[in-house]
PDB file of C-alpha atoms in Angstrom:
ATOM      1  CA  MET A 984    -117.919 231.702  -1.320  1.00 64.00           C
ATOM      2  CA  GLU A 985    -115.534 230.875   0.926  1.00 79.00           C
ATOM      3  CA  ASP A 986    -111.378 230.309   0.601  1.00 85.00           C
ATOM      4  CA  SER A 987    -111.554 226.596   2.180  1.00 87.00           C
ATOM      5  CA  THR A 988    -114.591 226.156   0.001  1.00 89.00           C
ATOM      6  CA  LYS A 989    -113.310 227.241  -3.091  1.00 90.00           C
ATOM      7  CA  ARG A 990    -110.016 225.170  -2.007  1.00 91.00           C
ATOM      8  CA  SER A 991    -112.004 222.075  -1.840  1.00 90.00           C
ATOM      9  CA  TRP A 992    -113.557 222.723  -5.473  1.00 91.00           C
ATOM     10  CA  ASP A 993    -110.505 223.035  -7.098  1.00 91.00           C
ATOM     11  CA  VAL A 994    -108.910 219.817  -5.202  1.00 92.00           C
ATOM     12  CA  GLY A 995    -111.813 217.945  -6.026  1.00 92.00           C
ATOM     13  CA  LEU A 996    -111.963 218.890 -10.071  1.00 92.00           C
ATOM     14  CA  GLY A 997    -107.768 218.353  -9.989  1.00 92.00           C
ATOM     15  CA  ILE A 998    -108.638 215.288  -8.985  1.00 92.00           C
ATOM     16  CA  VAL A 999    -111.918 214.347 -10.932  1.00 94.00           C
ATOM     17  CA  GLY A1000    -110.815 215.943 -14.387  1.00 93.00           C
ATOM     18  CA  PRO A1001    -108.128 213.862 -14.677  1.00 93.00           C
ATOM     19  CA  ILE A1002    -109.452 210.687 -14.034  1.00 95.00           C
ATOM     20  CA  LEU A1003    -112.642 211.718 -16.556  1.00 95.00           C
ATOM     21  CA  THR A1004    -110.086 212.161 -18.964  1.00 95.00           C
ATOM     22  CA  VAL A1005    -108.079 209.097 -18.788  1.00 96.00           C
ATOM     23  CA  ALA A1006    -111.870 207.156 -18.640  1.00 96.00           C
ATOM     24  CA  GLY A1007    -112.779 208.951 -21.838  1.00 96.00           C
ATOM     25  CA  ILE A1008    -109.633 208.173 -23.263  1.00 96.00           C
ATOM     26  CA  LEU A1009    -109.994 204.219 -22.329  1.00 96.00           C
ATOM     27  CA  ILE A1010    -113.693 204.149 -23.424  1.00 96.00           C
ATOM     28  CA  GLY A1011    -112.654 205.969 -26.897  1.00 96.00           C
ATOM     29  CA  VAL A1012    -109.740 203.081 -27.052  1.00 96.00           C
ATOM     30  CA  TRP A1013    -112.596 200.579 -26.166  1.00 96.00           C
ATOM     31  CA  GLN A1014    -115.111 201.581 -28.488  1.00 96.00           C
ATOM     32  CA  PHE A1015    -112.331 201.771 -31.351  1.00 95.00           C
ATOM     33  CA  ASN A1016    -111.224 198.328 -30.512  1.00 96.00           C
ATOM     34  CA  VAL A1017    -114.727 196.647 -30.464  1.00 95.00           C
ATOM     35  CA  GLY A1018    -115.137 198.885 -34.101  1.00 95.00           C
ATOM     36  CA  GLU A1019    -112.158 197.629 -35.413  1.00 95.00           C
ATOM     37  CA  SER A1020    -112.843 193.803 -34.278  1.00 94.00           C
ATOM     38  CA  ARG A1021    -116.338 193.926 -36.054  1.00 93.00           C
ATOM     39  CA  LYS A1022    -115.317 195.555 -39.088  1.00 93.00           C
ATOM     40  CA  ALA A1023    -111.729 192.549 -39.130  1.00 93.00           C
ATOM     41  CA  ALA A1024    -114.771 189.923 -38.836  1.00 92.00           C
ATOM     42  CA  TYR A1025    -117.243 191.305 -41.629  1.00 92.00           C
ATOM     43  CA  GLU A1026    -114.308 191.480 -43.921  1.00 93.00           C
ATOM     44  CA  HIS A1027    -113.271 188.257 -42.865  1.00 91.00           C
ATOM     45  CA  ALA A1028    -117.043 186.664 -43.108  1.00 91.00           C
ATOM     46  CA  THR A1029    -117.629 188.886 -46.610  1.00 93.00           C
ATOM     47  CA  LYS A1030    -113.922 187.136 -47.827  1.00 93.00           C
ATOM     48  CA  LEU A1031    -115.269 184.068 -47.104  1.00 91.00           C
ATOM     49  CA  TRP A1032    -118.561 184.769 -48.616  1.00 93.00           C
ATOM     50  CA  GLN A1033    -116.766 185.848 -51.707  1.00 95.00           C
ATOM     51  CA  GLN A1034    -114.191 182.635 -52.255  1.00 94.00           C
ATOM     52  CA  ARG A1035    -117.555 180.751 -51.816  1.00 94.00           C
ATOM     53  CA  VAL A1036    -119.203 182.737 -54.503  1.00 96.00           C
ATOM     54  CA  ASP A1037    -116.405 182.368 -56.556  1.00 96.00           C
ATOM     55  CA  THR A1038    -116.043 178.837 -56.550  1.00 97.00           C
ATOM     56  CA  TYR A1039    -119.368 178.244 -56.888  1.00 97.00           C
ATOM     57  CA  SER A1040    -119.614 179.860 -60.165  1.00 97.00           C
ATOM     58  CA  ALA A1041    -116.775 178.360 -61.396  1.00 97.00           C
ATOM     59  CA  VAL A1042    -117.831 175.002 -60.731  1.00 97.00           C
ATOM     60  CA  ALA A1043    -121.699 175.853 -62.048  1.00 97.00           C
ATOM     61  CA  LYS A1044    -120.030 176.926 -65.210  1.00 96.00           C
ATOM     62  CA  LEU A1045    -118.422 173.420 -65.088  1.00 96.00           C
ATOM     63  CA  ALA A1046    -121.412 171.703 -64.548  1.00 96.00           C
ATOM     64  CA  GLY A1047    -123.344 173.614 -67.215  1.00 95.00           C
ATOM     65  CA  LYS A1048    -120.445 172.438 -69.712  1.00 95.00           C
ATOM     66  CA  ILE A1049    -121.072 168.757 -68.776  1.00 96.00           C
ATOM     67  CA  ALA A1050    -125.004 169.051 -68.782  1.00 94.00           C
ATOM     68  CA  ALA A1051    -124.718 170.687 -72.607  1.00 91.00           C
ATOM     69  CA  PRO A1052    -121.275 170.029 -73.963  1.00 84.00           C
ATOM     70  CA  PRO A1053    -120.557 171.315 -77.622  1.00 80.00           C
ATOM     71  CA  ASP A1054    -118.070 168.263 -77.807  1.00 85.00           C
ATOM     72  CA  ASP A1055    -116.940 165.208 -76.489  1.00 85.00           C
ATOM     73  CA  LYS A1056    -113.472 166.540 -76.013  1.00 87.00           C
ATOM     74  CA  THR A1057    -114.808 169.739 -74.172  1.00 90.00           C
ATOM     75  CA  PHE A1058    -117.089 167.102 -71.881  1.00 94.00           C
ATOM     76  CA  GLN A1059    -114.339 164.944 -70.310  1.00 94.00           C
ATOM     77  CA  GLN A1060    -112.193 167.829 -69.948  1.00 95.00           C
ATOM     78  CA  SER A1061    -115.096 169.778 -67.927  1.00 96.00           C
ATOM     79  CA  VAL A1062    -115.390 166.635 -66.344  1.00 96.00           C
ATOM     80  CA  ASN A1063    -111.967 166.496 -64.972  1.00 96.00           C
ATOM     81  CA  GLU A1064    -111.695 169.920 -63.865  1.00 97.00           C
ATOM     82  CA  PHE A1065    -115.153 169.340 -61.926  1.00 97.00           C
ATOM     83  CA  MET A1066    -113.698 165.959 -60.486  1.00 96.00           C
ATOM     84  CA  SER A1067    -110.569 168.482 -59.191  1.00 97.00           C
ATOM     85  CA  ALA A1068    -113.053 171.350 -58.017  1.00 97.00           C
ATOM     86  CA  TYR A1069    -114.995 168.157 -56.321  1.00 96.00           C
ATOM     87  CA  TRP A1070    -111.974 166.992 -54.175  1.00 96.00           C
ATOM     88  CA  GLY A1071    -110.700 170.475 -54.130  1.00 96.00           C
ATOM     89  CA  ASP A1072    -111.852 174.017 -53.589  1.00 94.00           C
ATOM     90  CA  MET A1073    -115.631 172.968 -52.899  1.00 96.00           C
ATOM     91  CA  ILE A1074    -114.604 171.235 -49.820  1.00 95.00           C
ATOM     92  CA  LEU A1075    -113.368 174.186 -48.373  1.00 93.00           C
ATOM     93  CA  VAL A1076    -116.766 176.363 -48.991  1.00 94.00           C
ATOM     94  CA  GLU A1077    -119.778 173.836 -49.415  1.00 95.00           C
ATOM     95  CA  ASP A1078    -122.361 173.095 -46.760  1.00 95.00           C
ATOM     96  CA  ALA A1079    -124.147 170.106 -46.421  1.00 95.00           C
ATOM     97  CA  ASN A1080    -126.725 170.585 -48.824  1.00 96.00           C
ATOM     98  CA  VAL A1081    -124.228 171.435 -51.476  1.00 97.00           C
ATOM     99  CA  GLU A1082    -122.304 168.474 -50.753  1.00 96.00           C
ATOM    100  CA  LYS A1083    -125.170 166.444 -51.555  1.00 95.00           C
ATOM    101  CA  ALA A1084    -125.955 167.861 -54.783  1.00 96.00           C
ATOM    102  CA  MET A1085    -122.761 167.408 -55.756  1.00 97.00           C
ATOM    103  CA  ILE A1086    -122.340 163.910 -54.515  1.00 95.00           C
ATOM    104  CA  ASP A1087    -125.959 163.446 -56.586  1.00 95.00           C
ATOM    105  CA  PHE A1088    -124.524 165.337 -60.009  1.00 97.00           C
ATOM    106  CA  ARG A1089    -121.144 163.367 -59.402  1.00 95.00           C
ATOM    107  CA  THR A1090    -123.121 159.957 -59.829  1.00 95.00           C
ATOM    108  CA  GLU A1091    -125.414 160.813 -62.630  1.00 96.00           C
ATOM    109  CA  VAL A1092    -122.213 162.075 -64.409  1.00 96.00           C
ATOM    110  CA  ALA A1093    -120.854 158.483 -63.751  1.00 95.00           C
ATOM    111  CA  ASP A1094    -124.194 156.640 -64.710  1.00 95.00           C
ATOM    112  CA  PHE A1095    -123.950 158.801 -68.182  1.00 95.00           C
ATOM    113  CA  GLN A1096    -120.423 157.967 -68.483  1.00 94.00           C
ATOM    114  CA  GLN A1097    -121.229 154.280 -68.587  1.00 92.00           C
ATOM    115  CA  GLY A1098    -124.507 154.540 -70.758  1.00 92.00           C
ATOM    116  CA  ARG A1099    -127.199 154.432 -67.643  1.00 92.00           C
ATOM    117  CA  SER A1100    -128.296 157.924 -67.624  1.00 93.00           C
ATOM    118  CA  SER A1101    -129.279 160.787 -70.075  1.00 93.00           C
ATOM    119  CA  SER A1102    -128.539 164.033 -71.366  1.00 93.00           C
ATOM    120  CA  ASP A1103    -131.867 165.092 -70.199  1.00 94.00           C
ATOM    121  CA  ARG A1104    -131.303 163.813 -66.587  1.00 94.00           C
ATOM    122  CA  LEU A1105    -127.615 165.269 -66.380  1.00 95.00           C
ATOM    123  CA  LYS A1106    -129.446 168.799 -66.695  1.00 96.00           C
ATOM    124  CA  ILE A1107    -131.713 168.702 -64.193  1.00 96.00           C
ATOM    125  CA  ARG A1108    -128.814 167.015 -61.994  1.00 97.00           C
ATOM    126  CA  ALA A1109    -127.258 170.666 -62.778  1.00 97.00           C
ATOM    127  CA  ASP A1110    -130.329 172.214 -62.494  1.00 96.00           C
ATOM    128  CA  VAL A1111    -130.496 170.929 -58.841  1.00 97.00           C
ATOM    129  CA  LEU A1112    -126.972 171.591 -58.164  1.00 97.00           C
ATOM    130  CA  MET A1113    -126.985 175.231 -59.018  1.00 97.00           C
ATOM    131  CA  ASN A1114    -129.876 175.882 -56.888  1.00 97.00           C
ATOM    132  CA  ALA A1115    -127.713 174.617 -53.692  1.00 97.00           C
ATOM    133  CA  PHE A1116    -125.508 177.127 -54.734  1.00 97.00           C
ATOM    134  CA  LYS A1117    -128.046 179.972 -54.735  1.00 96.00           C
ATOM    135  CA  THR A1118    -129.508 178.938 -51.657  1.00 96.00           C
ATOM    136  CA  SER A1119    -126.243 178.536 -49.856  1.00 96.00           C
ATOM    137  CA  VAL A1120    -125.017 181.840 -50.886  1.00 95.00           C
ATOM    138  CA  SER A1121    -128.387 183.550 -49.645  1.00 93.00           C
ATOM    139  CA  GLN A1122    -128.174 181.868 -46.640  1.00 92.00           C
ATOM    140  CA  GLN A1123    -124.640 182.602 -45.696  1.00 86.00           C
ATOM    141  CA  ALA A1124    -124.340 186.078 -46.769  1.00 87.00           C
ATOM    142  CA  PRO A1125    -122.198 187.900 -44.003  1.00 86.00           C
ATOM    143  CA  GLN A1126    -124.273 190.392 -41.579  1.00 80.00           C
ATOM    144  CA  GLN A1127    -123.097 193.955 -40.779  1.00 72.00           C
TER     145      GLN A1127
ATOM    146  CA  MET B 441    -119.860 204.581 -46.783  1.00 45.00           C
ATOM    147  CA  GLN B 442    -118.978 204.584 -50.209  1.00 51.00           C
ATOM    148  CA  LEU B 443    -116.855 201.182 -49.223  1.00 45.00           C
ATOM    149  CA  PHE B 444    -120.327 199.967 -48.207  1.00 47.00           C
ATOM    150  CA  LYS B 445    -121.835 201.113 -51.252  1.00 54.00           C
ATOM    151  CA  ALA B 446    -119.030 199.611 -53.248  1.00 53.00           C
ATOM    152  CA  ARG B 447    -119.473 195.920 -50.740  1.00 54.00           C
ATOM    153  CA  SER B 448    -123.192 196.204 -51.905  1.00 57.00           C
ATOM    154  CA  ALA B 449    -122.770 196.529 -55.434  1.00 57.00           C
ATOM    155  CA  TYR B 450    -120.543 193.848 -55.706  1.00 55.00           C
ATOM    156  CA  LYS B 451    -122.270 191.638 -53.546  1.00 57.00           C
ATOM    157  CA  SER B 452    -125.886 192.181 -55.705  1.00 59.00           C
ATOM    158  CA  ALA B 453    -123.482 191.487 -59.192  1.00 56.00           C
ATOM    159  CA  SER B 454    -122.263 188.388 -57.335  1.00 56.00           C
ATOM    160  CA  TYR B 455    -125.875 186.910 -56.997  1.00 55.00           C
ATOM    161  CA  LEU B 456    -126.622 188.162 -60.184  1.00 50.00           C
ATOM    162  CA  MET B 457    -123.888 186.122 -62.026  1.00 51.00           C
ATOM    163  CA  LEU B 458    -124.655 182.947 -60.174  1.00 49.00           C
ATOM    164  CA  THR B 459    -128.477 183.392 -61.126  1.00 51.00           C
ATOM    165  CA  LEU B 460    -127.529 184.125 -64.565  1.00 46.00           C
ATOM    166  CA  CYS B 461    -125.528 180.589 -64.333  1.00 45.00           C
ATOM    167  CA  VAL B 462    -128.429 179.145 -62.988  1.00 45.00           C
ATOM    168  CA  CYS B 463    -130.768 180.651 -66.085  1.00 45.00           C
ATOM    169  CA  ALA B 464    -128.048 179.205 -68.801  1.00 45.00           C
ATOM    170  CA  VAL B 465    -128.876 175.661 -67.935  1.00 43.00           C
ATOM    171  CA  PRO B 466    -132.421 174.829 -69.214  1.00 42.00           C
ATOM    172  CA  TRP B 467    -134.484 172.932 -67.269  1.00 39.00           C
ATOM    173  CA  VAL B 468    -135.738 169.571 -69.232  1.00 40.00           C
ATOM    174  CA  PRO B 469    -138.760 167.939 -67.500  1.00 37.00           C
ATOM    175  CA  ALA B 470    -137.646 164.618 -65.683  1.00 38.00           C
ATOM    176  CA  ARG B 471    -137.880 161.650 -67.643  1.00 39.00           C
ATOM    177  CA  ALA B 472    -137.199 159.370 -64.780  1.00 41.00           C
ATOM    178  CA  ASP B 473    -139.711 156.303 -63.801  1.00 50.00           C
ATOM    179  CA  ASP B 474    -142.546 156.906 -61.638  1.00 68.00           C
ATOM    180  CA  THR B 475    -142.822 155.226 -58.556  1.00 81.00           C
ATOM    181  CA  GLY B 476    -145.467 152.758 -60.121  1.00 82.00           C
ATOM    182  CA  ASP B 477    -143.443 152.246 -63.019  1.00 86.00           C
ATOM    183  CA  ALA B 478    -140.243 151.349 -60.909  1.00 89.00           C
ATOM    184  CA  ALA B 479    -142.582 148.579 -58.990  1.00 90.00           C
ATOM    185  CA  THR B 480    -144.158 147.257 -62.610  1.00 90.00           C
ATOM    186  CA  LYS B 481    -140.532 146.778 -63.888  1.00 88.00           C
ATOM    187  CA  LEU B 482    -139.381 145.171 -60.328  1.00 91.00           C
ATOM    188  CA  THR B 483    -142.273 142.434 -60.327  1.00 89.00           C
ATOM    189  CA  GLY B 484    -143.530 141.954 -64.216  1.00 87.00           C
ATOM    190  CA  GLU B 485    -147.147 140.335 -64.097  1.00 83.00           C
ATOM    191  CA  ALA B 486    -146.872 138.798 -61.129  1.00 81.00           C
ATOM    192  CA  GLY B 487    -142.996 138.668 -59.738  1.00 86.00           C
ATOM    193  CA  ARG B 488    -139.425 138.458 -61.272  1.00 89.00           C
ATOM    194  CA  ASP B 489    -135.849 136.937 -60.116  1.00 86.00           C
ATOM    195  CA  TRP B 490    -133.555 139.597 -59.817  1.00 89.00           C
ATOM    196  CA  LEU B 491    -129.955 138.015 -59.798  1.00 84.00           C
ATOM    197  CA  LEU B 492    -127.022 139.567 -58.093  1.00 84.00           C
ATOM    198  CA  GLY B 493    -123.578 140.145 -60.552  1.00 61.00           C
ATOM    199  CA  ASP B 494    -124.392 139.086 -63.969  1.00 44.00           C
ATOM    200  CA  VAL B 495    -125.024 135.381 -62.794  1.00 41.00           C
ATOM    201  CA  VAL B 496    -127.486 133.162 -65.227  1.00 38.00           C
ATOM    202  CA  SER B 497    -127.897 129.872 -63.134  1.00 40.00           C
ATOM    203  CA  TRP B 498    -126.068 129.400 -59.647  1.00 44.00           C
ATOM    204  CA  MET B 499    -128.234 127.432 -57.032  1.00 46.00           C
ATOM    205  CA  GLY B 500    -127.807 123.739 -56.985  1.00 48.00           C
ATOM    206  CA  SER B 501    -130.460 121.296 -56.069  1.00 54.00           C
ATOM    207  CA  GLY B 502    -131.610 121.218 -52.523  1.00 65.00           C
ATOM    208  CA  ASP B 503    -130.347 123.628 -50.344  1.00 74.00           C
ATOM    209  CA  THR B 504    -126.690 123.679 -51.338  1.00 75.00           C
ATOM    210  CA  CYS B 505    -125.376 126.485 -53.388  1.00 77.00           C
ATOM    211  CA  SER B 506    -121.923 127.951 -54.333  1.00 75.00           C
ATOM    212  CA  SER B 507    -122.824 131.555 -54.566  1.00 77.00           C
ATOM    213  CA  GLY B 508    -124.772 134.451 -55.565  1.00 80.00           C
ATOM    214  CA  GLN B 509    -127.739 136.108 -54.273  1.00 87.00           C
ATOM    215  CA  VAL B 510    -131.498 136.690 -55.997  1.00 90.00           C
ATOM    216  CA  TYR B 511    -134.206 138.968 -55.217  1.00 93.00           C
ATOM    217  CA  HIS B 512    -137.519 137.855 -56.107  1.00 94.00           C
ATOM    218  CA  PHE B 513    -139.847 141.139 -55.967  1.00 95.00           C
ATOM    219  CA  SER B 514    -143.703 139.939 -55.735  1.00 94.00           C
ATOM    220  CA  LYS B 515    -146.932 141.973 -56.536  1.00 92.00           C
ATOM    221  CA  ASP B 516    -147.820 141.453 -52.744  1.00 94.00           C
ATOM    222  CA  LYS B 517    -144.862 143.692 -51.830  1.00 94.00           C
ATOM    223  CA  THR B 518    -142.726 141.314 -50.638  1.00 96.00           C
ATOM    224  CA  VAL B 519    -139.133 140.452 -51.827  1.00 96.00           C
ATOM    225  CA  ARG B 520    -137.903 136.589 -50.888  1.00 94.00           C
ATOM    226  CA  ILE B 521    -133.755 137.208 -50.372  1.00 93.00           C
ATOM    227  CA  GLU B 522    -132.538 133.981 -51.754  1.00 89.00           C
ATOM    228  CA  ASP B 523    -128.841 134.207 -50.333  1.00 86.00           C
ATOM    229  CA  CYS B 524    -125.527 131.810 -50.312  1.00 83.00           C
ATOM    230  CA  VAL B 525    -123.777 131.650 -47.219  1.00 82.00           C
ATOM    231  CA  ALA B 526    -121.229 128.989 -46.719  1.00 81.00           C
ATOM    232  CA  GLY B 527    -122.927 126.725 -48.727  1.00 79.00           C
ATOM    233  CA  LYS B 528    -126.238 126.942 -48.316  1.00 82.00           C
ATOM    234  CA  ARG B 529    -128.957 128.794 -49.479  1.00 83.00           C
ATOM    235  CA  GLN B 530    -130.753 130.781 -46.907  1.00 88.00           C
ATOM    236  CA  VAL B 531    -134.101 132.335 -47.461  1.00 91.00           C
ATOM    237  CA  SER B 532    -135.692 135.501 -46.147  1.00 94.00           C
ATOM    238  CA  THR B 533    -138.836 137.761 -46.716  1.00 96.00           C
ATOM    239  CA  LEU B 534    -138.901 140.897 -46.367  1.00 97.00           C
ATOM    240  CA  ALA B 535    -141.824 143.700 -47.233  1.00 97.00           C
ATOM    241  CA  TRP B 536    -140.933 146.358 -49.894  1.00 96.00           C
ATOM    242  CA  THR B 537    -142.372 149.894 -50.742  1.00 95.00           C
ATOM    243  CA  VAL B 538    -141.054 152.078 -53.645  1.00 95.00           C
ATOM    244  CA  LYS B 539    -141.240 155.992 -52.722  1.00 94.00           C
ATOM    245  CA  SER B 540    -140.379 158.762 -55.152  1.00 94.00           C
ATOM    246  CA  ASP B 541    -137.273 161.762 -54.281  1.00 92.00           C
ATOM    247  CA  PRO B 542    -137.522 164.127 -56.584  1.00 91.00           C
ATOM    248  CA  PRO B 543    -136.685 165.260 -58.918  1.00 92.00           C
ATOM    249  CA  LEU B 544    -135.152 162.255 -60.021  1.00 92.00           C
ATOM    250  CA  ASP B 545    -134.645 159.577 -57.722  1.00 94.00           C
ATOM    251  CA  VAL B 546    -136.869 156.480 -56.860  1.00 95.00           C
ATOM    252  CA  LEU B 547    -136.102 154.706 -53.889  1.00 96.00           C
ATOM    253  CA  LEU B 548    -136.693 151.131 -52.885  1.00 96.00           C
ATOM    254  CA  GLU B 549    -137.270 150.889 -48.764  1.00 96.00           C
ATOM    255  CA  LEU B 550    -137.174 147.886 -47.217  1.00 96.00           C
ATOM    256  CA  PRO B 551    -137.325 147.449 -43.382  1.00 96.00           C
ATOM    257  CA  ASP B 552    -133.801 147.891 -42.334  1.00 91.00           C
ATOM    258  CA  LYS B 553    -132.327 149.814 -45.424  1.00 93.00           C
ATOM    259  CA  SER B 554    -133.034 152.252 -48.445  1.00 94.00           C
ATOM    260  CA  TYR B 555    -131.565 151.982 -51.937  1.00 95.00           C
ATOM    261  CA  LYS B 556    -131.694 154.268 -54.659  1.00 95.00           C
ATOM    262  CA  ILE B 557    -133.294 152.211 -58.066  1.00 96.00           C
ATOM    263  CA  VAL B 558    -131.591 152.355 -61.379  1.00 94.00           C
ATOM    264  CA  PHE B 559    -132.839 150.667 -64.548  1.00 94.00           C
ATOM    265  CA  TYR B 560    -130.685 150.191 -67.339  1.00 93.00           C
ATOM    266  CA  MET B 561    -130.065 147.907 -70.501  1.00 92.00           C
ATOM    267  CA  LYS B 562    -126.668 146.036 -71.141  1.00 90.00           C
ATOM    268  CA  GLU B 563    -125.956 143.883 -74.000  1.00 89.00           C
ATOM    269  CA  GLY B 564    -130.145 143.019 -74.442  1.00 91.00           C
ATOM    270  CA  HIS B 565    -130.427 142.266 -70.418  1.00 90.00           C
ATOM    271  CA  GLN B 566    -132.229 144.295 -68.162  1.00 92.00           C
ATOM    272  CA  HIS B 567    -130.291 145.468 -65.729  1.00 93.00           C
ATOM    273  CA  LEU B 568    -131.131 146.445 -61.730  1.00 94.00           C
ATOM    274  CA  ILE B 569    -129.007 148.826 -59.592  1.00 93.00           C
ATOM    275  CA  LEU B 570    -129.753 148.998 -56.034  1.00 93.00           C
ATOM    276  CA  ARG B 571    -127.708 152.181 -54.843  1.00 93.00           C
ATOM    277  CA  GLU B 572    -126.510 153.033 -51.101  1.00 91.00           C
ATOM    278  CA  GLN B 573    -125.174 156.364 -51.665  1.00 89.00           C
ATOM    279  CA  GLY B 574    -122.729 157.770 -49.116  1.00 87.00           C
ATOM    280  CA  ALA B 575    -123.752 160.838 -47.019  1.00 88.00           C
ATOM    281  CA  SER B 576    -121.176 162.459 -47.409  1.00 92.00           C
ATOM    282  CA  LYS B 577    -118.055 162.570 -50.009  1.00 92.00           C
ATOM    283  CA  ILE B 578    -115.589 160.340 -48.164  1.00 92.00           C
ATOM    284  CA  ASP B 579    -118.644 157.722 -47.392  1.00 91.00           C
ATOM    285  CA  PRO B 580    -118.474 155.181 -50.519  1.00 90.00           C
ATOM    286  CA  THR B 581    -121.318 154.670 -52.863  1.00 89.00           C
ATOM    287  CA  VAL B 582    -122.252 151.150 -53.159  1.00 90.00           C
ATOM    288  CA  ASP B 583    -123.757 149.595 -55.990  1.00 90.00           C
ATOM    289  CA  HIS B 584    -125.663 145.895 -56.302  1.00 90.00           C
ATOM    290  CA  ASP B 585    -126.155 145.289 -59.602  1.00 91.00           C
ATOM    291  CA  PHE B 586    -128.487 142.829 -60.655  1.00 93.00           C
ATOM    292  CA  VAL B 587    -129.739 141.588 -63.795  1.00 91.00           C
ATOM    293  CA  LEU B 588    -133.155 140.079 -64.509  1.00 92.00           C
ATOM    294  CA  SER B 589    -133.238 136.415 -64.323  1.00 88.00           C
ATOM    295  CA  GLU B 590    -134.784 134.936 -67.912  1.00 74.00           C
ATOM    296  CA  ASP B 591    -135.933 131.770 -66.803  1.00 63.00           C
TER     297      ASP B 591
END
């Protein structure tokens, strides 16, 4: 190889080498950022999903206590706690179907308290409500 | 990888917990009135008057009236609605049907509106609630409470 050709190669590599190195670093940083962003989105979705599961579980237990109360005191206390969740935590996490089931259950409880409904009807409303919870949880599970 | 496995296990445990909650509430067969029962209760043998509120007798003679509303449900699937507007009796006739809304509800369908039907007894009187349920939590649920005319 002639000296001039060799020199040209040296100069070319001297220019291309650092460019490739910088490009590699930039691609690496970009990949890292994309990965971190996806991870953060997944973690955020998982956190929201978990919050939804926790809230649904708490309200499911209250609905069970209302539908099958051991005594009147427990019933009234559970109704009060259910109403707190109805206007509180549930609004943050519920979807449209769960909201409808919550309204139906609440209305049935009001009817029951006024002697217009029965324990059997309350149990069925509770069943509908919990199935709505289950559907909501499975439909909105975070995807990786 | 271990973190992912732990998350999957946590997710599975959450599903299991919710499933157990659902199973903890025993399923009880619906005792709700079906649509045939509801229609029979609305009309009786031939037709029945349902008075809005606990009004027993409220219409005057002729077209004059003080207040109130009467729904007269007939077997021919029409309802005659007598309304007292500005001291005058106004009568309109509409078609009605009842429709099941599982697992518990029965709906009364009028041309322009749909109501949930609730029957109950109070102090020996048969009551009927036509319920307009709110579409969301902040929308009010409106109950129109009728009592069966004993006339």
